[in-house]
């Protein structure tokens, strides 16, 4: 913000009004100069005429430089009534600026006058002034460099004069030549020139700050004449002109017609079209001959040629280089080595069919291009037809059986290569061992071998498509000249999924070894299709499938296995894997009357392929079979129920079984059904020594001679009867000779119930007696305990004999009686008691 007396303005609020007609002649800016050096200051004044109707006594004059408002340094009223304001501007740092004189008019600022300020430097002297006489335009053309930019408008003028003494004195002035704006050259027409007199020429540069002059150039117009370039042509072959030698070119040129009367000389330059070689200069070439043979070039190489000329021997300016001419040098005879290989086949006893292969190996990078090959018998000249004249790299011909050699040469228009003898050697050398191949990638194969002894001087490796369609014409081969190698990489004409037959032959000094063959793929693909599934037989829960194995395919990896997938109607999937030799499968565990989808997949190392899906349905069950299955199922359920019930009822741990555990005395031994041994009754019989004695669980013997009753002892807490003191109990269990040292736990109430003992003499004639105990444990679950002795009186008297006077204790519930009174004991026989006689 700038303070202007009692009012202020901002740059954004500054309003510049158009100059009204009444203010057109109010003000005027005076400057000492319109241009100053860049960085210098300048003083300006603005005078406002007294005739200005809007000029008040207190009107203030303002200055504006660019967009900045400034107050003048001094404002005064002159004697004529006008007002004048002066200002010294700060150093100017811009090449161009606008200075304005302004007057306050209401709330705005009115511009009264404007002046453009320039800042820059004086012009530098032009340099590098040069002139040449152009015979085409018939004028003297001069050009120069203006020097650095000085930021001010600068005028250039080409000034010249005529002189007789090397430009020391000026005789006649020549009209100034003013170039067009921005140009740094100017032409003096021929009418102002003296072609053979000296001229003084310079360039003058002028701007508002000063003048610059170039150094003066003194010259004779004809000494600076510049000719037009000649035109180059290739010299066409003719009967009078011999064809160029290899490495040479024949040229001719035509001079510019206006310069035919001027003596001149020319230069020729050339370089190979390919590559980045520099130009090679040849000259001077005198124009009298107008043709030239350029030699020392590379054969069979394209060259770019250009020519220029100059006035000679008088001074002159070189012409521009002519348009380029491209020529190719003549080729030379092929310089190659021909590697050869052959195959022979006996057609008849006197004729051999020979297939010859060769490969050219250039020995010089500038060897001539080969146009064809000739195969001749040795010693024959060109008059005799060749065995082969071909552009291919192989040839088939017939030879007599005794022929052992032919000659092979390469030729072009320049000649033939050195002859290469081809000797058909017999195979008498040692063979290779362990020939093997490895696929590096789909387009290469590595072939390896073990070098024989002695080492060969080289190897021939040939490869081509294998059976069933081998083609010798498509065979590719190469020769390895290093006999110490043990393998080579084949990269030419190798494609994936193709079977190749590879042949390796060792080469010796005067013979060859037998060829070894091997077949290989660079890459194999997955099987193209899978055998088709067929349903052979089907049942209710099984299905027999079969397929026909396919023959091996070329380029396809051998099968490694088959996988059979099947899915039921519930989308449950199953699969099984079979080896590659399988051709059938039986699916078991299928459900009757069910739908299945079956698929066969053939797999190899390169991938897998699926066959089409086979849909099958198993057979349904017949009505009779269904009834049989239901019956069997019912019987199975019934059997399970019976087994469960019997197990439940017959468990030993039950206190109340459904029926007593009474064995059949007629079909059992004493040791298999007597109740469980009581711990306190088990002891060892010292007099029993027979190891074959059957085990007796419990025997109680009552001596007859001791008829008197004694106190009874209770065997256990379960209610067993007490016996007289003369009654002795023995337990035979296991080996009678082994004493029982382990105490046994007492019998629980869940064991078998002790309900009776057999009493009597083992040797007496009378019948035995029993001792029945009234136990509190019932024999049958839910029944009442055993009856008291008074409730079974018929047990008291034996019909078969007089009862023994064994009177029970009234305190016990034991009942005595003969054995026959117990029906189940009638068939009881006691064995193994012979050893009890001494007791």
Short mmCIF file of C-alpha atoms in Angstrom, two decimals, residues 649-651 654-661 777-782:
data_model
loop_
_atom_site.label_atom_id
_atom_site.label_comp_id
_atom_site.label_asym_id
_atom_site.label_seq_id
_atom_site.Cartn_x
_atom_site.Cartn_y
_atom_site.Cartn_z
CA UNK A 649 -29.32 -113.55 33.25
CA UNK A 650 -26.23 -115.74 33.62
CA UNK A 651 -23.78 -113.23 34.96
CA UNK A 654 -26.20 -111.66 39.99
CA UNK A 655 -27.54 -112.53 43.50
CA UNK A 656 -30.80 -113.97 42.19
CA UNK A 657 -30.28 -115.93 38.97
CA UNK A 658 -33.30 -117.05 37.06
CA UNK A 659 -32.43 -120.76 37.55
CA UNK A 660 -29.94 -122.65 39.75
CA UNK A 661 -26.57 -123.59 38.39
CA UNK A 777 -29.23 -117.61 49.63
CA UNK A 778 -32.13 -118.77 47.46
CA UNK A 779 -31.51 -121.28 44.72
CA UNK A 780 -33.95 -119.60 42.40
CA UNK A 781 -34.48 -115.88 42.22
CA UNK A 782 -37.75 -114.89 43.86
#
